[in-house]
Coordinates of C-alpha atoms in Angstrom, one line a residue:
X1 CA -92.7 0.0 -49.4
X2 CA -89.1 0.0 -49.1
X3 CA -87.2 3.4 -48.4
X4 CA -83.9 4.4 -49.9
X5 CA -82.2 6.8 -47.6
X6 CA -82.5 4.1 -44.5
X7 CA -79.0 4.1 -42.6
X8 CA -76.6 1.5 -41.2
X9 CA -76.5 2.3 -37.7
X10 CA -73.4 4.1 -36.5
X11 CA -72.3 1.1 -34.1
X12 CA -72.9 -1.7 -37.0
X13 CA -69.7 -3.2 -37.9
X14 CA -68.0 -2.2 -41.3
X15 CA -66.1 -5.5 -42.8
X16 CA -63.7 -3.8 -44.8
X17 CA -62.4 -1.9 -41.4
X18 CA -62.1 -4.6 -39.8
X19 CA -60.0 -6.2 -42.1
X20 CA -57.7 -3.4 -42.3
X21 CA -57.4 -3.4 -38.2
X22 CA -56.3 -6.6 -38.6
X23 CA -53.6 -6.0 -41.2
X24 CA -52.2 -3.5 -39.6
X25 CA -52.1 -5.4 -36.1
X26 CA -50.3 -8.1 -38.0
X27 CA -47.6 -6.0 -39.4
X28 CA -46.8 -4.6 -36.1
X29 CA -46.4 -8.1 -34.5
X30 CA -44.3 -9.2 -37.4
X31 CA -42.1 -5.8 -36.8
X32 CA -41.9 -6.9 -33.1
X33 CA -41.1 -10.1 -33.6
X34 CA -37.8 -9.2 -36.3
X35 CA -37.0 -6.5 -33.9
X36 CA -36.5 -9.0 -31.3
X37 CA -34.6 -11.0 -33.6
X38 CA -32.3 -8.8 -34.4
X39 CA -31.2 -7.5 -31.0
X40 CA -30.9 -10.7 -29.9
X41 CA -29.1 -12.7 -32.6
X42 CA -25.1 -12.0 -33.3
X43 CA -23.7 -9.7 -35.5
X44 CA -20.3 -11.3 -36.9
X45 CA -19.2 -7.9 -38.3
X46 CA -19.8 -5.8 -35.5
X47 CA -17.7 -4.3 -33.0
X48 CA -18.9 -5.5 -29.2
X49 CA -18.1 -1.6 -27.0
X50 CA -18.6 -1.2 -23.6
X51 CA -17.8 1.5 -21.0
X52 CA -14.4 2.9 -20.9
X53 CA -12.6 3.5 -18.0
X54 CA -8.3 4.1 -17.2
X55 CA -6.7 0.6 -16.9
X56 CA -5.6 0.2 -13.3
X57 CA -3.3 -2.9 -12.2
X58 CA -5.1 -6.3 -11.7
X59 CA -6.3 -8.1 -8.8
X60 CA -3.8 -10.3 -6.4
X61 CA -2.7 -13.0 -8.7
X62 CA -2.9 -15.4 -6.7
X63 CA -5.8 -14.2 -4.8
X64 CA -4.6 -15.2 -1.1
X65 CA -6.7 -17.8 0.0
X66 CA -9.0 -17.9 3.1
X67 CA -8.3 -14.0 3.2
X68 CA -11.2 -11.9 2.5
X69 CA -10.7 -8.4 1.5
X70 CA -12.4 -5.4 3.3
X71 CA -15.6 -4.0 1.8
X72 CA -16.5 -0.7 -0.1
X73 CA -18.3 1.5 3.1
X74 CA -21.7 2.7 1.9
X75 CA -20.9 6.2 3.2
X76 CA -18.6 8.6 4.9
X77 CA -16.3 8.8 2.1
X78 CA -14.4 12.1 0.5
X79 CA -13.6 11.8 -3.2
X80 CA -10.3 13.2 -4.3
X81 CA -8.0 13.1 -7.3
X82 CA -4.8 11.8 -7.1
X83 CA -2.5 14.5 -8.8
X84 CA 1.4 12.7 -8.1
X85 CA 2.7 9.7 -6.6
X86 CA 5.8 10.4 -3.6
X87 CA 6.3 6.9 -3.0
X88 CA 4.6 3.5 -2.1
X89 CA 2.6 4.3 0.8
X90 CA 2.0 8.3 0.1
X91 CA 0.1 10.4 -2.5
X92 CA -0.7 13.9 -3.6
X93 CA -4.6 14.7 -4.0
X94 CA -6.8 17.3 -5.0
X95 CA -9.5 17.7 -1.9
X96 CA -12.1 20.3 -2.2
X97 CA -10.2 22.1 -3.8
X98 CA -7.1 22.2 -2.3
X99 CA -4.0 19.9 -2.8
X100 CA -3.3 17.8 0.0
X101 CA -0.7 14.9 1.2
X102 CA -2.0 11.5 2.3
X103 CA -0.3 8.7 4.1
X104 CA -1.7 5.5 3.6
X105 CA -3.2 4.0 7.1
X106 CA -1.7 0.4 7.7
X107 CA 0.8 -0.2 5.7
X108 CA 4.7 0.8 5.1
X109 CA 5.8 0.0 1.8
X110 CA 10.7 -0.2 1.5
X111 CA 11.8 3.5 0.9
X112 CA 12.5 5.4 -1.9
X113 CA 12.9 9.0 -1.4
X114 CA 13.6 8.9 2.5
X115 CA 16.2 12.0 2.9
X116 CA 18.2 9.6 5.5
X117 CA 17.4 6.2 4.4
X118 CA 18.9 4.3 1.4
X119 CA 16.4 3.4 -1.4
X120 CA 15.6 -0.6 -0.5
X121 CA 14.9 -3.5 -1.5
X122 CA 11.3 -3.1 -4.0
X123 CA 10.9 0.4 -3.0
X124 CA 11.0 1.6 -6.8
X125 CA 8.2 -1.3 -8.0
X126 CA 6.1 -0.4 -5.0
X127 CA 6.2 3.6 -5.7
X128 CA 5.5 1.9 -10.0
X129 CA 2.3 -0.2 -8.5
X130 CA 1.1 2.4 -6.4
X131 CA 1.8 4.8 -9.5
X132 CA -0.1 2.1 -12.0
X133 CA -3.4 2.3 -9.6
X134 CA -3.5 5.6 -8.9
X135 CA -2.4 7.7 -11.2
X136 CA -5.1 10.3 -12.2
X137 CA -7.4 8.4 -10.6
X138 CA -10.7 9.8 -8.6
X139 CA -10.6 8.0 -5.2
X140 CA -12.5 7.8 -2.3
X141 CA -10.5 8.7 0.8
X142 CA -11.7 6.8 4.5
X143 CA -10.3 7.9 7.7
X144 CA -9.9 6.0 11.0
X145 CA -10.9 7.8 14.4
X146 CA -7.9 5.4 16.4
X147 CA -5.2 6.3 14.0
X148 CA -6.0 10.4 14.3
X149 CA -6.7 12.6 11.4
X150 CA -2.9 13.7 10.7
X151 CA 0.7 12.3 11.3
X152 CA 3.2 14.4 12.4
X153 CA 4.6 15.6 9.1
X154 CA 0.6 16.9 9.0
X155 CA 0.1 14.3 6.3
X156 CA -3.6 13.1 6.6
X157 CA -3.7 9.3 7.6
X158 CA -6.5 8.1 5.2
X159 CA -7.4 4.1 3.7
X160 CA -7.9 4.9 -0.2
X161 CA -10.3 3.2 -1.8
X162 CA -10.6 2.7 -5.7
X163 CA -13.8 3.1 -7.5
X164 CA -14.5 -0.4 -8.5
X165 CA -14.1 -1.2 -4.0
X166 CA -10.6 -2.4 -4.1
X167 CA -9.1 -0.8 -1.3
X168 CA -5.2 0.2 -2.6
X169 CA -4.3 -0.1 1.3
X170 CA -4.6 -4.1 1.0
X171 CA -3.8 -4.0 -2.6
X172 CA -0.1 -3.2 -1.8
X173 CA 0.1 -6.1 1.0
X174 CA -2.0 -8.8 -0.7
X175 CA 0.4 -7.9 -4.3
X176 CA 3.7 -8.5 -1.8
X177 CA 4.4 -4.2 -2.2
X178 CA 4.5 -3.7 1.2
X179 CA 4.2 -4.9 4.6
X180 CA 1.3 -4.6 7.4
X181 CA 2.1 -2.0 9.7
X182 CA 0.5 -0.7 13.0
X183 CA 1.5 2.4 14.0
X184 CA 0.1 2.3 17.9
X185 CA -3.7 1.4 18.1
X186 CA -5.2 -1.1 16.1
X187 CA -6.8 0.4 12.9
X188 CA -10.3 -0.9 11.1
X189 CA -9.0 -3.4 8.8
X190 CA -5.7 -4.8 10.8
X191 CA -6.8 -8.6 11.0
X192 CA -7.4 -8.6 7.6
X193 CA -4.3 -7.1 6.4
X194 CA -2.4 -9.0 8.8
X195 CA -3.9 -12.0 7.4
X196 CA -2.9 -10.3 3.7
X197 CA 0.5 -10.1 4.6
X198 CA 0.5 -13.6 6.2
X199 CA -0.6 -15.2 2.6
X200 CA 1.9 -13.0 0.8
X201 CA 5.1 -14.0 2.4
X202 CA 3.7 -18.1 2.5
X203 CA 3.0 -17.6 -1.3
X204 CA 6.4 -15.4 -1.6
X205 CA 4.9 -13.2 -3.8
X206 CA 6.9 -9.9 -4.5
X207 CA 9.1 -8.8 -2.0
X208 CA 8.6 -12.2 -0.1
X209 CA 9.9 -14.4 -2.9
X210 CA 13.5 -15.5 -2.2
X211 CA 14.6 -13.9 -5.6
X212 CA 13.8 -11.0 -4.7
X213 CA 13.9 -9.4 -1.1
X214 CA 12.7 -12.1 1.1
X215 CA 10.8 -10.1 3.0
X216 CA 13.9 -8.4 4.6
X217 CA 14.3 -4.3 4.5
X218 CA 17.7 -4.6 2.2
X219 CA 19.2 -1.8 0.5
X220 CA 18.3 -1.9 -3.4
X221 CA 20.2 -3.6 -5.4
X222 CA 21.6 -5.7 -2.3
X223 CA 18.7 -8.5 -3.1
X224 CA 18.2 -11.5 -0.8
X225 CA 20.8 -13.6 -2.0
X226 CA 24.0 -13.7 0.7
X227 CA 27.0 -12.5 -0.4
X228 CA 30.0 -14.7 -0.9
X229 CA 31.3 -15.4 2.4
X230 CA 34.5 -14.6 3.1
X231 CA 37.1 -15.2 5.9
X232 CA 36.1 -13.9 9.6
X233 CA 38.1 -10.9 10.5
X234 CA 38.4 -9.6 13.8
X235 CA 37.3 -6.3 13.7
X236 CA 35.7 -4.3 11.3
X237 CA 37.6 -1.9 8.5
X238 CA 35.2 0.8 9.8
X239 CA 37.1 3.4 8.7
X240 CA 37.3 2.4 5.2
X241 CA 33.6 2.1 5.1
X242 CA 32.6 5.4 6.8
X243 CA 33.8 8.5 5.9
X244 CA 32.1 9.7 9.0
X245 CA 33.7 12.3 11.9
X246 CA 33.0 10.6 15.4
X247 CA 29.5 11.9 16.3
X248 CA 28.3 9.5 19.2
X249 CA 26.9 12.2 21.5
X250 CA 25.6 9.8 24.3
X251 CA 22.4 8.8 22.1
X252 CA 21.6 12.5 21.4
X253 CA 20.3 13.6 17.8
X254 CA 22.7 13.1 15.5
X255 CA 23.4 15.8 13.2
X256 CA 24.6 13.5 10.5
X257 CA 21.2 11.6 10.3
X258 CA 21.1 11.8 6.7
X259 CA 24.1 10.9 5.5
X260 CA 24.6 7.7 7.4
X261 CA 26.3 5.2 4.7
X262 CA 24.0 2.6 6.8
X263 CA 26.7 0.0 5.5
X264 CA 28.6 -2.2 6.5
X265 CA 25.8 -3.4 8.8
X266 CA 21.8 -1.5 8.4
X267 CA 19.2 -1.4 10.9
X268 CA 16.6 -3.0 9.1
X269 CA 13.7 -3.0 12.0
X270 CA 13.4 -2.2 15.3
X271 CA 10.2 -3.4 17.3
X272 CA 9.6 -1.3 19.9
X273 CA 7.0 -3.3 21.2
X274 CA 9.0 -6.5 21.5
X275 CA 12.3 -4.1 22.5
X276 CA 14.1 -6.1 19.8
X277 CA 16.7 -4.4 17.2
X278 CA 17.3 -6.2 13.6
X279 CA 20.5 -5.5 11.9
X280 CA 22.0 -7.1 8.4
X281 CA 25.4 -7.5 7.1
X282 CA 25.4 -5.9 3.4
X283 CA 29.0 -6.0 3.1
X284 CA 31.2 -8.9 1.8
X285 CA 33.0 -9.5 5.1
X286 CA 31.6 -10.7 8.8
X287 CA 31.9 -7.5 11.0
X288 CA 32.4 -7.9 15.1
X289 CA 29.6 -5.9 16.5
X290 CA 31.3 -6.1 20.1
X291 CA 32.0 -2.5 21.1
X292 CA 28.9 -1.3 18.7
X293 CA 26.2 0.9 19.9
X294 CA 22.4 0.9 19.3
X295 CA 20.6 3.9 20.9
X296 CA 17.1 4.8 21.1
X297 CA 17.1 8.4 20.4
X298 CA 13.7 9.8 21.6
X299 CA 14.9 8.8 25.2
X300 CA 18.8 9.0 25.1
X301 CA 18.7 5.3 25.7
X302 CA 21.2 2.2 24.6
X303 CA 20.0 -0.8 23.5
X304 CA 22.1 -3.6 25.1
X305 CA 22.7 -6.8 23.6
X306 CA 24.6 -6.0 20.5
X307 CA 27.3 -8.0 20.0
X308 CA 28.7 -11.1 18.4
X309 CA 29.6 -11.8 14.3
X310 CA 27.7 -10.8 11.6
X311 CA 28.6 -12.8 9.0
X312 CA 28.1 -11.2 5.0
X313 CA 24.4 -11.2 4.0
X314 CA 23.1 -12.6 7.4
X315 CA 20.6 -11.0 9.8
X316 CA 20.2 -11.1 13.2
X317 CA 17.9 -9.9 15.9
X318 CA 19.1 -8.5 19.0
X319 CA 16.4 -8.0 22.4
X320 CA 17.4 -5.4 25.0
X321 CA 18.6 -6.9 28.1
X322 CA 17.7 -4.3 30.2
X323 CA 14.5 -2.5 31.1
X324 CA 12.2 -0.8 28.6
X325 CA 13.8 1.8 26.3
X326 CA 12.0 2.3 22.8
X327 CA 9.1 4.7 23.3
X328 CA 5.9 3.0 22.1
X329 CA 3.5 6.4 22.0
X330 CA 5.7 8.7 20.2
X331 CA 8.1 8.3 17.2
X332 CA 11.6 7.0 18.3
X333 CA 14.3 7.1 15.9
X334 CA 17.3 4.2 16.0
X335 CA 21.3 5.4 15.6
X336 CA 23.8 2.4 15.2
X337 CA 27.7 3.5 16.2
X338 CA 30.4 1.7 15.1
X339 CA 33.4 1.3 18.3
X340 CA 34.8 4.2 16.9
X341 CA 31.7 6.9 17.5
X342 CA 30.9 7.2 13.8
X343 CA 27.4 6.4 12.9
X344 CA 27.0 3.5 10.8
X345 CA 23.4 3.7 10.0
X346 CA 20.1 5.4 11.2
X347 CA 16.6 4.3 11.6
X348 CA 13.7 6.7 10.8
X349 CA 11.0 5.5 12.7
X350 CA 7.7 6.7 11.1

């Protein structure tokens, strides 16, 4: 006899449920599958964004080839935020707190505010590129045991590094802004900003190309192109040149440091190491440099050997003939005199 009130046991499958499970299962895969779709698949009317950041100047354009620029350390950095540009090698920053002043280790970049030095030769676009990079920008600041945490103005002697690993040190000699420079010990990176500096001038990019400075420390304005030459004259018209009161004190400090005209003839290097002395005509006539005078200050020294005519745009180099003078360890700043005792022009050495 049959009974009524039998149940379905509570494990039995139920058809209609398990159609529904499979409904529902499908509708998800299908919203998976148009999900996919659409992330995937190009939308002509919308707007592609991606992380903003401040624009800073490009890479080396050309890139110099063989040359490999120095990689981002993975610590023992200090951030800092640049706050004002002085010039092409030195910055103002914001360091825990406190505003600081940073030379830039390696590097030395033609003047632009010196207080006894003319503004030269792509010293206003290297103080605009340094300016374009920097700017505002939160840096990471690297120091250098060899090269001591300070200079002597107490400016702290730091590579600057960019966020996206450029280092701005290399930057400025790879982008022809500035020249390799090694102040006594070698520093971390000096083979590979030598090397830099090597591809810059062979490419004559910036103030290696000929239309510009060719590589030579030239008052602004001046350029690399020679001046018309002119006639030889015997002697030159010093006195219309320098204003100047005789000040030749035996290669003592010269108390008119900053106001030397540095013209007719500059002092556009002096390699201590090599006890050699560069000096260009920026006038329009050839100047006799017998009877001149070159002194290393630091030791009250003269630097024999200058001589001979400079003829209107042209450089020459001129090696001590005597022992060592120019003081390796310790700034050593360079006074040219004209026969007369007036100072002609004066190096700074930094």
């Amino acid at each position: 006899m049959a009974t009524f009130n039998q149940r379905r046991p509570i494990d039995a499958p139920i058809p209609h449920l398990r159609r529904a499970w499979r409904t529902i299962a499908g509708l998800v895969a299908v919203c998976c599958f148009l999900a996919l779709m659409l992330a995937t698949a190009p939308d002509a009317g919308a707007k592609t964004t991606t992380p903003t950041a401040r624009p800073t100047a490009a890479r080396p354009s050309p890139t110099p080839s063989g040359v490999q620029a120095p990689s981002l350390p993975a610590s023992g950095l200090e951030r800092a935020t640049v706050t004002n540009i002085v010039d092409g090698d030195t910055i103002d920053a914001t360091l825990n707190g406190r505003t600081v002043r940073i030379r830039l280790l390696g590097i030395d970049t033609p003047e632009s505010v010196h207080p006894s030095r003319p503004v030269e030769c792509f010293g206003r676009e290297a103080s605009r590129f340094l300016k374009e990079l920097l700017d505002g920008q939160t840096v990471l600041l690297e120091s250098d045991a060899s090269q001591g945490d300070r200079d002597r103005y107490n400016r702290l002697l730091r590579f600057v590094w960019l966020p996206d690993g450029r280092l701005v040190n290399y930057e400025i000699i790879a982008q022809g802004y500035g020249f390799e420079y090694t102040f006594n010990l070698p520093y971390r990176y000096q083979d590979q900003f030598k090397a830099a500096q090597r591809a810059a001038r062979e490419a004559q990019v910036g103030l290696w190309s000929s239309n510009a400075c060719n590589g030579e420390r030239t008052p602004a304005g001046a350029g690399a192109t020679p001046a018309p030459t002119a006639a030889p004259t015997a002697a030159p018209t010093a006195a219309a040149s320098n204003p100047l009161p005789r000040s030749f004190n035996n290669c003592k400090p010269d108390p008119n440091a900053a106001r030397a005209p540095n013209a007719p003839v500059a002092i556009v290097d002096v390699n201590k190491r090599a006890e050699t002395v560069t000096l260009k005509n920026v006038s329009a006539t050839t100047v006799n440099l017998d009877g001149w005078i070159m002194c290393s200050i630091k030791g009250s020294q003269i630097h024999q050997g200058i001589g001979g005519a400079l003829e209107p745009g042209k450089t020459r180099t001129f090696t001590h003939t005597g022992g060592n003078i120019w003081n390796n360890r310790e700034t050593d700043p360079g006074a040219l005199y004209d026969p007369q005792g007036r100072l002609v022009s004066y190096w700074a050495d930094r």
